Coordinates of C-alpha atoms and ligand atoms in Angstrom, one line a residue:
M1 CA 0.0 4.9 -8.6
C2 CA -1.1 8.4 -9.5
G3 CA -3.1 10.5 -7.0
I4 CA -6.2 12.3 -8.9
V5 CA -8.3 14.9 -7.0
G6 CA -11.1 17.0 -8.2
Y7 CA -13.7 19.8 -6.7
I8 CA -16.6 21.6 -7.8
G9 CA -18.6 24.0 -5.7
N10 CA -18.3 27.7 -4.7
K11 CA -14.6 27.6 -2.9
P12 CA -11.5 28.5 -4.9
V13 CA -10.3 25.5 -6.4
T14 CA -6.6 25.7 -6.7
P15 CA -5.4 25.7 -3.0
L16 CA -7.8 22.9 -2.6
L17 CA -6.3 20.6 -5.4
I18 CA -2.7 21.2 -3.9
K19 CA -3.6 20.5 -0.7
G20 CA -5.4 17.2 -1.6
L21 CA -2.5 16.4 -4.1
K22 CA 0.2 16.9 -1.5
R23 CA -1.8 14.2 0.6
L24 CA -1.9 11.9 -2.4
E25 CA 1.6 12.4 -3.3
Y26 CA 3.1 9.1 -1.6
R27 CA 1.0 7.5 -4.5
G28 CA 3.5 9.0 -6.7
Y29 CA 5.6 12.1 -7.6
D30 CA 7.1 12.3 -10.8
S31 CA 5.1 15.5 -12.1
A32 CA 2.1 17.2 -11.1
G33 CA -0.8 19.3 -12.6
V34 CA -4.0 20.7 -12.5
A35 CA -6.9 21.9 -15.2
L36 CA -9.0 25.1 -13.8
Y37 CA -12.2 26.5 -15.6
Q38 CA -12.2 30.1 -15.3
N39 CA -13.0 32.8 -17.8
G40 CA -14.4 30.4 -20.0
E41 CA -11.6 28.3 -20.9
I42 CA -9.8 25.5 -19.3
K43 CA -6.3 26.7 -18.2
I44 CA -3.5 23.4 -17.4
F45 CA -0.7 24.2 -15.6
K46 CA 1.6 21.2 -15.3
K47 CA 5.2 20.6 -14.2
K48 CA 8.0 18.2 -13.9
G49 CA 8.7 17.4 -10.6
K50 CA 6.8 17.3 -6.9
V51 CA 3.7 19.2 -6.1
S52 CA 5.7 21.5 -4.5
D53 CA 7.2 22.4 -7.7
L54 CA 3.7 22.8 -9.4
E55 CA 2.6 25.0 -6.4
K56 CA 5.7 27.2 -7.1
Y57 CA 4.9 27.7 -11.0
I58 CA 1.5 28.8 -10.1
Q59 CA 1.8 30.7 -7.0
N60 CA 1.8 34.1 -8.4
K61 CA -1.1 33.6 -11.3
E62 CA -4.5 34.6 -10.9
L63 CA -6.5 31.6 -10.4
T64 CA -10.1 32.0 -9.2
A65 CA -11.8 29.0 -10.5
T66 CA -14.1 27.0 -8.4
V67 CA -14.1 24.0 -10.7
G68 CA -10.8 21.8 -11.5
I69 CA -8.9 18.5 -11.2
G70 CA -5.4 17.9 -10.4
H71 CA -3.1 14.8 -10.6
T72 CA -0.1 13.7 -9.4
R73 CA 1.8 11.1 -11.1
W74 CA 3.7 7.9 -11.0
A75 CA 5.2 7.0 -14.7
T76 CA 3.8 4.2 -16.8
H77 CA 3.7 5.3 -20.3
G78 CA 6.2 8.1 -21.1
E79 CA 9.1 9.4 -19.2
P80 CA 8.3 11.9 -16.4
N81 CA 8.4 15.2 -17.7
D82 CA 6.0 18.4 -18.5
I83 CA 4.2 16.9 -21.4
N84 CA 3.6 13.5 -20.0
A85 CA 2.1 15.5 -17.0
H86 CA -1.8 15.4 -16.2
P87 CA -3.9 16.6 -17.3
H88 CA -4.3 15.8 -20.9
L89 CA -6.4 17.8 -23.3
S90 CA -8.5 16.6 -26.1
M91 CA -7.1 17.6 -29.5
S92 CA -10.5 20.2 -29.7
G93 CA -9.2 21.4 -26.4
K94 CA -12.6 20.7 -25.1
F95 CA -11.7 17.8 -22.4
A96 CA -9.4 18.0 -20.0
I97 CA -8.7 14.5 -18.1
I98 CA -6.9 13.0 -15.1
H99 CA -6.3 9.6 -15.1
N100 CA -4.8 6.5 -12.6
G101 CA -4.5 3.4 -14.3
I102 CA -3.5 1.7 -17.5
I103 CA -5.1 1.8 -20.6
E104 CA -4.0 -1.9 -22.0
N105 CA -5.6 -1.7 -25.7
Y106 CA -4.1 2.1 -26.1
N107 CA -2.0 0.9 -29.0
E108 CA -5.0 -0.3 -31.1
L109 CA -7.1 3.0 -30.0
K110 CA -4.1 5.3 -30.6
K111 CA -3.8 3.6 -34.3
R112 CA -7.3 4.4 -34.9
L113 CA -7.2 7.9 -33.7
L114 CA -4.1 8.6 -35.8
S115 CA -5.7 7.3 -39.0
R116 CA -8.6 9.8 -38.2
G117 CA -6.0 13.0 -37.8
Y118 CA -5.5 13.3 -33.9
I119 CA -2.1 14.5 -33.3
F120 CA -0.4 13.4 -30.0
Q121 CA 1.1 15.6 -27.8
S122 CA 2.4 13.1 -25.0
Q123 CA 3.6 9.7 -24.9
T124 CA 0.9 9.0 -22.5
D125 CA -1.7 6.1 -22.7
T126 CA -4.1 8.8 -20.9
E127 CA -4.0 11.3 -23.9
V128 CA -5.5 8.4 -26.1
L129 CA -8.4 8.4 -23.7
A130 CA -8.9 12.4 -24.0
H131 CA -8.9 11.9 -27.9
L132 CA -10.9 8.8 -28.0
I133 CA -13.8 11.0 -25.8
D134 CA -13.2 14.0 -27.9
E135 CA -14.2 11.9 -31.0
V136 CA -17.1 10.2 -29.6
Y137 CA -18.5 13.2 -28.7
K138 CA -18.0 15.0 -32.3
V139 CA -19.1 12.1 -34.2
G140 CA -21.9 10.6 -31.7
K141 CA -23.1 14.1 -31.3
V142 CA -24.0 13.2 -27.6
A143 CA -23.9 14.8 -24.3
P144 CA -20.2 14.9 -22.9
E145 CA -21.1 12.9 -19.9
E146 CA -22.4 10.2 -22.5
A147 CA -19.4 10.3 -24.5
V148 CA -16.9 9.7 -21.5
R149 CA -19.6 6.6 -20.7
L150 CA -19.5 5.5 -24.5
A151 CA -15.7 6.1 -24.8
L152 CA -15.1 3.8 -21.6
T153 CA -17.2 0.4 -23.0
K154 CA -14.1 0.7 -25.7
V155 CA -11.4 0.8 -23.3
E156 CA -9.6 -2.4 -21.7
G157 CA -7.5 -2.0 -18.9
A158 CA -7.7 -0.1 -15.6
F159 CA -8.9 3.7 -14.7
G160 CA -9.8 5.9 -12.0
I161 CA -10.5 9.3 -14.0
V162 CA -12.0 12.7 -13.5
V163 CA -13.1 14.8 -17.2
M164 CA -13.8 18.3 -17.5
C165 CA -15.8 19.5 -20.6
L166 CA -15.4 22.9 -22.0
D167 CA -19.2 22.6 -23.1
K168 CA -20.5 21.6 -19.6
P169 CA -18.1 23.4 -17.0
D170 CA -20.6 23.0 -14.2
Q171 CA -20.0 19.5 -13.6
L172 CA -17.0 16.8 -13.5
I173 CA -17.4 13.3 -14.9
V174 CA -15.7 10.5 -12.7
A175 CA -15.3 6.8 -13.7
R176 CA -13.6 3.9 -12.1
R177 CA -12.6 0.4 -13.0
A178 CA -10.0 -1.1 -10.9
S179 CA -8.4 2.1 -9.7
P180 CA -9.6 3.6 -6.6
I181 CA -12.0 6.8 -6.5
V182 CA -13.7 8.3 -3.5
I183 CA -16.2 11.3 -3.8
G184 CA -16.9 13.2 -0.6
I185 CA -20.1 15.1 -0.4
G186 CA -20.2 18.8 1.0
E187 CA -23.0 21.6 1.3
G188 CA -23.3 22.6 -2.1
E189 CA -20.0 21.1 -3.3
Y190 CA -18.3 17.7 -4.0
F191 CA -14.7 16.5 -3.3
I192 CA -13.4 13.7 -5.4
A193 CA -9.8 11.8 -4.7
S194 CA -8.1 8.5 -5.2
D195 CA -8.5 7.6 -1.1
A196 CA -10.3 9.5 1.5
T197 CA -7.1 11.5 2.9
P198 CA -7.8 14.7 0.8
I199 CA -11.3 14.6 1.8
I200 CA -11.6 14.1 5.5
E201 CA -10.7 17.5 6.5
N202 CA -13.9 18.8 4.5
T203 CA -16.5 16.1 4.9
K204 CA -16.9 12.6 6.5
R205 CA -19.6 11.7 4.2
V206 CA -18.1 10.0 1.2
I207 CA -18.9 7.4 -1.7
Y208 CA -16.6 4.9 -3.1
L209 CA -17.3 4.2 -6.6
N210 CA -17.7 0.6 -7.8
D211 CA -15.9 -0.9 -10.7
N212 CA -17.4 0.1 -13.7
E213 CA -19.5 2.9 -12.6
I214 CA -19.5 6.9 -14.0
A215 CA -20.6 9.5 -11.3
I216 CA -22.1 12.9 -13.1
V217 CA -21.1 15.5 -10.5
K218 CA -22.5 19.0 -9.9
K219 CA -21.9 21.1 -7.1
D220 CA -25.5 20.0 -5.8
E221 CA -26.4 17.1 -7.5
L222 CA -24.4 13.3 -8.3
V223 CA -25.6 11.3 -10.4
L224 CA -24.5 7.4 -10.4
K225 CA -24.9 5.5 -13.3
T226 CA -23.2 1.9 -14.6
I227 CA -21.1 2.2 -17.4
Y228 CA -22.0 -0.7 -19.7
N229 CA -26.1 -0.6 -19.0
N230 CA -26.3 3.1 -18.3
N231 CA -28.7 2.0 -15.6
I232 CA -28.8 5.0 -12.9
I233 CA -28.1 3.4 -9.3
P234 CA -28.6 4.8 -5.6
P235 CA -25.1 5.9 -4.0
D236 CA -24.3 4.1 -0.9
V237 CA -23.0 7.0 1.4
K238 CA -20.4 5.8 4.0
I239 CA -18.9 7.9 7.0
L240 CA -15.3 8.1 7.4
E241 CA -13.7 7.1 10.6
I242 CA -10.2 8.4 10.3
E243 CA -9.4 11.5 11.9
L244 CA -7.5 14.6 10.1
D245 CA -4.2 14.3 12.7
A246 CA -4.0 10.9 11.6
I247 CA -2.4 11.6 8.3
E248 CA -0.2 14.3 9.6
K249 CA 3.1 14.3 10.5
G250 CA 2.3 15.1 14.4
G251 CA 5.8 16.8 15.1
Y252 CA 8.2 14.0 13.6
E253 CA 10.2 15.0 10.6
H254 CA 8.9 12.1 8.5
F255 CA 5.8 10.3 8.2
M256 CA 8.0 7.0 8.3
L257 CA 9.4 7.8 12.0
K258 CA 5.9 8.6 13.3
E259 CA 4.8 5.4 12.0
I260 CA 7.4 3.4 13.3
F261 CA 7.2 5.1 16.5
E262 CA 3.0 4.9 16.3
Q263 CA 3.5 0.8 16.6
P264 CA 2.6 0.1 20.2
R265 CA -0.7 2.0 19.4
S266 CA -1.4 0.6 16.2
I267 CA -0.9 -3.1 17.2
N268 CA -3.0 -2.0 20.0
D269 CA -5.7 -1.1 18.0
C270 CA -5.5 -4.2 15.8
I271 CA -6.3 -6.4 19.2
R272 CA -8.8 -4.0 20.5
G273 CA -12.0 -6.0 20.6
R274 CA -11.1 -9.0 19.5
I275 CA -10.5 -10.8 22.6
S276 CA -13.2 -12.6 24.6
Q277 CA -13.6 -10.8 28.3
D278 CA -12.1 -14.0 29.9
G279 CA -9.0 -13.9 27.6
S280 CA -9.1 -17.0 26.3
Q281 CA -10.5 -16.5 22.7
V282 CA -10.0 -14.4 19.5
R283 CA -13.3 -13.2 18.1
L284 CA -12.7 -12.3 14.8
G285 CA -16.7 -10.7 13.4
G286 CA -15.7 -11.0 9.7
L287 CA -14.6 -14.9 10.0
Q288 CA -17.4 -16.0 12.3
D289 CA -19.7 -16.6 9.8
V290 CA -17.3 -18.4 7.4
M291 CA -15.4 -20.4 9.7
E292 CA -17.1 -23.5 9.1
R293 CA -15.6 -23.5 5.6
I294 CA -12.4 -22.5 7.0
L295 CA -12.5 -25.5 9.0
K296 CA -13.1 -27.9 6.5
A297 CA -9.8 -26.2 4.4
N298 CA -7.2 -28.4 2.9
R299 CA -5.0 -25.8 2.4
L300 CA -4.4 -21.9 2.6
Q301 CA -3.3 -19.7 0.2
I302 CA -1.5 -16.3 0.8
V303 CA -1.1 -14.0 -1.6
A304 CA 0.4 -10.4 -1.3
C305 CA 3.0 -8.3 -2.7
G306 CA 6.1 -6.1 -1.2
T307 CA 6.2 -6.2 2.5
S308 CA 2.6 -7.5 2.7
W309 CA 4.2 -10.7 1.4
H310 CA 6.8 -11.0 3.9
A311 CA 4.2 -10.6 6.4
G312 CA 2.5 -13.6 4.3
L313 CA 5.7 -15.7 5.1
V314 CA 5.4 -14.9 8.8
G315 CA 1.9 -16.1 8.4
E316 CA 2.6 -19.2 7.0
Y317 CA 4.9 -20.3 9.8
I318 CA 2.2 -19.0 12.5
L319 CA -0.7 -20.8 10.8
E320 CA 0.7 -24.1 10.4
E321 CA 2.5 -24.3 13.7
I322 CA -0.9 -23.5 15.2
C323 CA -3.5 -24.8 13.0
R324 CA -1.9 -27.7 11.6
I325 CA -2.8 -26.6 7.8
P326 CA -0.6 -26.7 4.9
V327 CA 0.0 -23.1 4.0
E328 CA 1.4 -21.7 0.7
V329 CA 2.5 -18.0 0.3
D330 CA 2.9 -16.9 -3.4
Y331 CA 3.8 -13.1 -4.8
A332 CA 0.5 -12.1 -6.0
S333 CA 1.7 -11.2 -9.5
E334 CA 3.2 -14.9 -9.7
F335 CA -0.2 -16.6 -8.5
R336 CA -2.1 -15.1 -11.0
Y337 CA -0.3 -15.7 -14.2
R338 CA 1.0 -19.4 -13.2
N339 CA -2.4 -21.1 -13.5
P340 CA -2.5 -22.2 -10.0
V341 CA -4.5 -25.1 -8.8
I342 CA -7.5 -23.9 -6.4
S343 CA -9.9 -26.1 -5.5
T344 CA -13.5 -25.0 -3.7
N345 CA -11.7 -26.4 -0.5
D346 CA -8.9 -23.8 -0.6
I347 CA -9.2 -20.7 1.6
V348 CA -7.0 -17.7 -0.3
I349 CA -5.8 -14.9 2.2
A350 CA -5.0 -11.7 0.3
I351 CA -2.9 -9.6 2.5
S352 CA -2.7 -5.7 1.6
Q353 CA -2.0 -2.6 3.2
S354 CA -3.7 -0.4 0.4
G355 CA -6.2 -2.8 -0.3
E356 CA -5.7 -1.8 -4.1
T357 CA -2.6 -3.4 -5.4
A358 CA -3.7 -4.3 -8.6
D359 CA -1.8 -7.9 -8.6
T360 CA -3.4 -8.7 -5.3
L361 CA -6.7 -7.8 -6.3
A362 CA -6.7 -9.6 -9.6
A363 CA -5.2 -12.8 -7.7
V364 CA -8.6 -12.3 -5.2
Q365 CA -10.4 -12.1 -8.3
L366 CA -9.1 -15.3 -9.8
A367 CA -9.1 -17.3 -6.3
K368 CA -13.0 -16.2 -6.4
Q369 CA -13.7 -17.4 -9.8
Q370 CA -12.4 -20.5 -9.5
G371 CA -14.6 -21.5 -6.0
A372 CA -12.3 -21.1 -3.6
L373 CA -13.1 -18.7 -0.1
V374 CA -11.3 -15.5 -0.3
L375 CA -10.4 -13.9 2.8
G376 CA -8.9 -10.2 3.2
I377 CA -6.5 -8.8 5.7
C378 CA -6.2 -5.1 4.8
N379 CA -5.7 -1.6 6.4
V380 CA -7.3 1.0 4.3
V381 CA -11.1 0.4 4.8
G382 CA -13.5 0.3 2.2
A383 CA -10.6 -0.2 -0.4
S384 CA -11.2 -2.5 -3.2
I385 CA -9.8 -5.8 -1.7
P386 CA -11.9 -5.7 1.3
R387 CA -14.8 -5.1 -1.0
E388 CA -14.0 -8.0 -3.3
T389 CA -13.3 -10.8 -0.8
H390 CA -15.9 -12.9 0.7
A391 CA -14.7 -12.2 4.4
G392 CA -11.6 -10.8 6.4
M393 CA -10.6 -8.6 8.9
Y394 CA -9.0 -5.2 9.3
T395 CA -5.4 -4.1 10.8
H396 CA -7.0 -0.6 12.2
C397 CA -3.5 0.5 12.2
G398 CA -4.7 3.8 10.6
P399 CA -3.0 5.5 7.5
E400 CA 0.1 4.7 6.5
I401 CA 1.7 7.7 4.5
G402 CA 5.4 6.4 4.4
V403 CA 6.0 5.1 1.4
A404 CA 8.0 2.2 3.3
S405 CA 5.8 0.1 5.1
T406 CA 6.3 -0.2 8.9
K407 CA 3.1 -0.4 11.1
A408 CA 1.2 -2.1 8.6
F409 CA 3.6 -4.9 8.6
T410 CA 3.2 -5.3 12.5
G411 CA -0.5 -4.9 12.1
Q412 CA -0.6 -7.8 9.5
V413 CA 1.3 -10.2 11.5
T414 CA -0.7 -9.3 14.6
A415 CA -4.1 -9.9 12.5
L416 CA -2.7 -13.3 11.3
L417 CA -1.8 -14.2 14.8
L418 CA -5.2 -13.3 15.7
M419 CA -6.9 -15.2 12.8
A420 CA -4.5 -18.3 13.5
I421 CA -5.5 -18.5 17.3
M422 CA -9.2 -18.0 16.3
I423 CA -9.0 -21.1 13.8
G424 CA -6.7 -22.8 16.1
Y425 CA -9.0 -22.6 18.8
E426 CA -12.0 -23.7 16.7
K427 CA -10.2 -26.4 15.2
K428 CA -8.9 -27.9 18.8
S429 CA -5.5 -27.7 17.4
I430 CA -4.7 -25.6 20.2
S431 CA -6.3 -26.2 23.5
R432 CA -8.0 -23.3 25.2
E433 CA -5.0 -22.8 27.7
Q434 CA -2.3 -22.6 24.7
S435 CA -5.1 -20.0 23.2
Y436 CA -5.3 -18.1 26.5
N437 CA -1.3 -18.1 26.6
L438 CA -0.8 -16.9 23.3
I439 CA -3.5 -14.0 23.9
S440 CA -2.1 -13.1 26.8
Q441 CA 1.5 -12.8 25.4
L442 CA -0.3 -11.0 22.6
L443 CA -1.8 -8.3 24.8
E444 CA 1.7 -7.6 26.3
I445 CA 2.9 -6.7 22.7
P446 CA 2.3 -3.0 22.6
E447 CA 4.0 -2.7 25.7
L448 CA 6.8 -4.7 24.5
V449 CA 6.9 -2.8 21.2
S450 CA 7.3 0.5 23.6
K451 CA 10.2 -1.0 25.6
T452 CA 12.1 -1.8 22.2
L453 CA 11.7 1.3 20.6
N454 CA 13.3 2.8 23.8
N455 CA 15.6 0.1 23.7
V456 CA 17.0 0.7 20.6
K457 CA 16.4 4.1 19.3
D458 CA 19.9 5.8 20.4
S459 CA 22.4 2.9 19.8
I460 CA 20.9 2.6 16.2
I461 CA 22.2 6.1 15.3
I462 CA 25.6 5.2 16.5
I463 CA 25.4 2.1 14.1
A464 CA 23.6 3.8 11.4
E465 CA 26.7 6.3 11.4
N466 CA 29.3 3.4 11.0
F467 CA 27.6 1.7 8.2
K468 CA 26.3 4.7 6.1
H469 CA 28.8 4.3 3.4
A470 CA 28.1 0.9 2.8
S471 CA 27.5 -0.4 -0.5
N472 CA 25.9 -3.9 0.5
F473 CA 24.2 -5.2 3.4
L474 CA 23.4 -8.8 4.1
Y475 CA 20.4 -9.7 6.8
L476 CA 20.2 -13.1 8.3
G477 CA 17.5 -14.8 10.0
R478 CA 15.9 -18.4 11.1
G479 CA 12.6 -19.5 11.3
Y480 CA 10.3 -16.8 12.3
N481 CA 12.7 -14.2 11.6
F482 CA 13.8 -15.4 8.2
P483 CA 10.9 -13.4 6.7
V484 CA 11.9 -10.4 9.4
A485 CA 15.4 -10.4 7.6
L486 CA 13.7 -10.1 4.0
E487 CA 11.6 -7.2 5.2
G488 CA 14.8 -5.5 7.1
A489 CA 16.7 -5.8 3.7
L490 CA 14.1 -4.7 1.7
K491 CA 13.3 -1.6 4.3
L492 CA 16.9 -0.3 3.9
K493 CA 16.9 -0.9 -0.3
E494 CA 13.6 1.1 -0.5
I495 CA 14.8 4.2 1.3
S496 CA 18.5 4.4 1.3
Y497 CA 19.4 2.6 -2.2
I498 CA 22.0 0.6 -0.5
H499 CA 21.7 -3.2 -1.8
A500 CA 20.8 -5.3 0.7
E501 CA 19.9 -9.2 0.6
G502 CA 17.7 -11.0 3.0
Y503 CA 18.4 -14.5 3.6
P504 CA 17.4 -17.7 5.5
A505 CA 20.7 -17.9 7.8
A506 CA 21.6 -21.4 7.2
E507 CA 21.5 -21.0 3.2
M508 CA 24.4 -18.2 3.5
K509 CA 26.8 -21.0 3.1
H510 CA 25.3 -21.9 -0.3
G511 CA 26.1 -18.4 -1.9
P512 CA 26.3 -15.1 0.4
I513 CA 29.0 -16.1 2.2
A514 CA 31.4 -15.7 -0.8
L515 CA 30.6 -11.8 -0.5
I516 CA 31.4 -12.0 3.2
D517 CA 34.9 -9.5 4.0
E518 CA 35.6 -7.1 6.4
N519 CA 33.5 -4.5 4.7
M520 CA 30.3 -6.6 4.6
P521 CA 28.0 -5.5 7.4
V522 CA 25.7 -8.5 8.3
V523 CA 22.6 -7.8 10.5
V524 CA 21.8 -11.0 12.3
I525 CA 18.3 -11.5 14.2
A526 CA 19.6 -13.8 16.6
T527 CA 16.7 -13.9 19.3
K528 CA 15.9 -16.9 21.7
D529 CA 14.1 -19.3 19.9
K530 CA 14.7 -22.8 18.9
S531 CA 17.1 -21.8 16.3
Y532 CA 19.2 -19.9 18.7
E533 CA 22.3 -22.3 18.8
K534 CA 22.3 -22.7 15.3
I535 CA 22.1 -19.0 14.5
V536 CA 24.7 -18.5 17.0
S537 CA 27.0 -20.7 14.6
N538 CA 26.1 -18.6 11.5
I539 CA 27.5 -15.7 13.4
Q540 CA 30.7 -17.6 13.9
E541 CA 30.8 -18.0 10.1
V542 CA 30.4 -14.8 9.3
K543 CA 32.9 -13.5 12.2
A544 CA 35.7 -16.1 10.6
R545 CA 35.4 -14.3 7.4
K546 CA 35.7 -10.8 9.3
G547 CA 32.4 -9.9 8.4
K548 CA 30.6 -6.8 10.6
V549 CA 27.7 -8.2 12.5
I550 CA 25.3 -6.3 13.9
A551 CA 23.2 -8.5 16.0
I552 CA 19.3 -8.3 17.1
I553 CA 19.3 -10.1 20.8
N554 CA 16.9 -10.7 23.5
E555 CA 17.7 -8.8 26.6
G556 CA 19.8 -10.8 28.8
D557 CA 21.8 -12.6 26.2
R558 CA 25.0 -12.9 27.3
T559 CA 26.9 -14.8 24.5
I560 CA 26.3 -13.1 21.3
P561 CA 27.5 -9.8 22.8
K562 CA 31.0 -11.6 22.9
M563 CA 31.3 -12.5 19.6
V564 CA 29.6 -9.7 17.4
D565 CA 30.3 -5.8 16.9
Y566 CA 27.1 -4.2 17.8
T567 CA 23.9 -5.8 19.5
L568 CA 20.5 -4.6 19.7
E569 CA 18.5 -5.5 22.9
I570 CA 14.5 -6.5 22.3
P571 CA 12.7 -7.9 24.9
L572 CA 11.8 -11.9 25.4
T573 CA 8.4 -13.1 23.9
D574 CA 7.3 -16.2 22.4
E575 CA 8.9 -16.9 19.1
K576 CA 5.8 -16.6 17.2
L577 CA 5.0 -13.0 18.2
M578 CA 8.9 -12.4 18.0
P579 CA 8.7 -11.0 14.6
I580 CA 6.7 -7.9 15.7
L581 CA 9.5 -6.8 17.9
S582 CA 12.5 -7.8 15.9
V583 CA 11.6 -6.0 13.0
I584 CA 11.5 -2.5 14.9
P585 CA 15.4 -2.2 14.8
L586 CA 15.5 -3.0 11.2
Q587 CA 12.9 -0.3 10.5
L588 CA 14.9 2.3 12.7
L589 CA 18.1 1.6 11.2
A590 CA 17.1 1.8 7.5
Y591 CA 15.4 5.0 8.4
H592 CA 18.4 6.6 10.2
I593 CA 21.2 5.4 7.3
A594 CA 18.3 6.8 4.7
V595 CA 18.3 9.9 6.3
M596 CA 22.3 10.4 6.9
R597 CA 22.6 9.6 3.2
G598 CA 20.1 12.5 2.6
C599 CA 17.3 10.2 0.8
N600 CA 13.7 11.2 0.6
V601 CA 12.3 8.7 3.5
D602 CA 9.1 9.1 2.7
Q603 CA 9.2 9.3 -1.3
P604 CA 12.1 7.2 -2.3
R605 CA 12.8 7.2 -6.1
N606 CA 10.7 5.0 -8.4
L607 CA 8.3 4.1 -6.0
A608 CA 4.9 4.5 -4.9
K609 CA 2.7 3.5 -2.3
S610 CA -0.2 2.2 -3.9
V611 CA 0.8 0.0 -6.9
T612 CA -2.4 -0.1 -8.9
V613 CA -0.7 -1.0 -12.0
E614 CA 0.4 -4.5 -12.5
Ligands
G6P701 C1 4.2 -1.0 -2.6 C2 4.9 -0.5 -1.4 C3 4.8 -1.5 -0.3 C4 4.0 -2.6 0.0 C5 3.5 -3.1 -1.4 C6 2.4 -3.8 -1.5 O1 5.7 -1.5 -3.3 O2 5.5 0.5 -1.8 O3 5.2 -0.5 1.0 O4 4.2 -3.5 0.8 O5 3.4 -2.2 -2.5 O6 1.2 -3.0 -1.1 P1 -0.1 -3.4 -0.5 O7 -0.9 -2.1 -0.3 O8 -0.9 -4.7 -1.2 O9 0.6 -4.0 0.9

């Protein structure tokens, strides 16, 4: 949700900002802008559209600045246009600001500022912040960094900001509450960004700002303080472990395709180092210390959004089956506002690829306040949720850039399986032998994912060609494959803009069956598990109404191919692991249909990868 970058040092800043914004474009791509300090002035350039539009707009200008800030926007307040694009300038022209987040009391602040003569150019909440800083600076006669700090004490809501002041152009003021900020430490230079991706090619040493911290950054000095108490605190310098090629396309046409094909490796990375030498136990360092409490849990409560919520649903089936503990799965946005019953004997598991989703983060905070033990399953190392939770595990999938989540989903399901096997073994709800068998099958999964990709990659193109003009799609699955049906439908909606619904196959007769006719493609996940016979009947129900069926089946199935229009074969594995394989053809189907429809696969309209607003 909006990407922000900043740089202060000796290098020409404009190319650095543009490159950084391109890396962050997955966070929002409604408009982009930069503010540069040059020849005693703050110059602002901003444009509706993508970072490349901004790049074209400034390409022939002589820009020599070595201090600057940049922003790529996902609109919240005010439509995407040039005026609402960031940076915003305060009325005096002294402060330029970029902001990721939402100022919740902006209306109240705006009224006050209007009554004091401030004139607003844009419809954004950010401009309120720019004028507020201006006012505190003017009235309080304090240093610019102090004006920013004091202004932030009056602000409610979420912000990651970088501010530049004309009166002190040798510094950038950076602050955070609930929206992520990373500062990279170079030699005589600092890099600021919403996440580490624009930083890694410049330096590996970083500081993650915590909530309510403010940093005053000069090219050779950084002072970190708390916003409320104004206490200086020592920065905690971390070393980044991601490599540059992990955030580039590596020869693929789109990040999404690269990430789909990366899954054998990303799943392997999730499992690696977490299995005992004899192959009978899972060892998750992050859970060892809290295992006693987990074993006493009355209930597991999973909270997540989007694709992560679908992984949570698979997790419900897995954890109940293996650990025999009741599991509930909630959308984080519902959980946080519905006054849920949480006790100290509950374990809350927050699942989030980015580790920054505002609703999931708020759900974590709520569960903590109410005394639950909160675990995180996240991908981005050092993000807010893993820092806020008591314990947890990383999925170690590597950076996911495509807005439609793919490898994060299979990583999350793998992580949930590992967690379930570890808990089940400790709780003795599964035997050593069962644990060993599950682990052996899990270790084969990366290879089976490769096989799945090879099996289906060509035939899917033919299917996509046949259905690329469809206006609706229905996805059906049962048991472990029901959440996969939801995920398949979500993928198609997100990137091809075709309306699609996922349904538990047996529920079809309570409504969606009315939609079925010869124009309705129905994707049925019909793998060999305990619901196989039942799903065969569901297929017959669809065929009786002339629906077009695309079935995901296991290799060697001789029954279903005779009944349906298309089949896609995946290898056989334990049903608990099947979602990791059955989701693969659905990811590829959505991808190819979207490409054939000329959609922007990596940056679908209106969406953003990391939703840091509620
Ligand atoms: C956005 C993304 C989805 C993602 C969801 C939750 O909607 O576009 O791909 O599943 O947020 O994000 P999280 O980072 O918490 O998993």
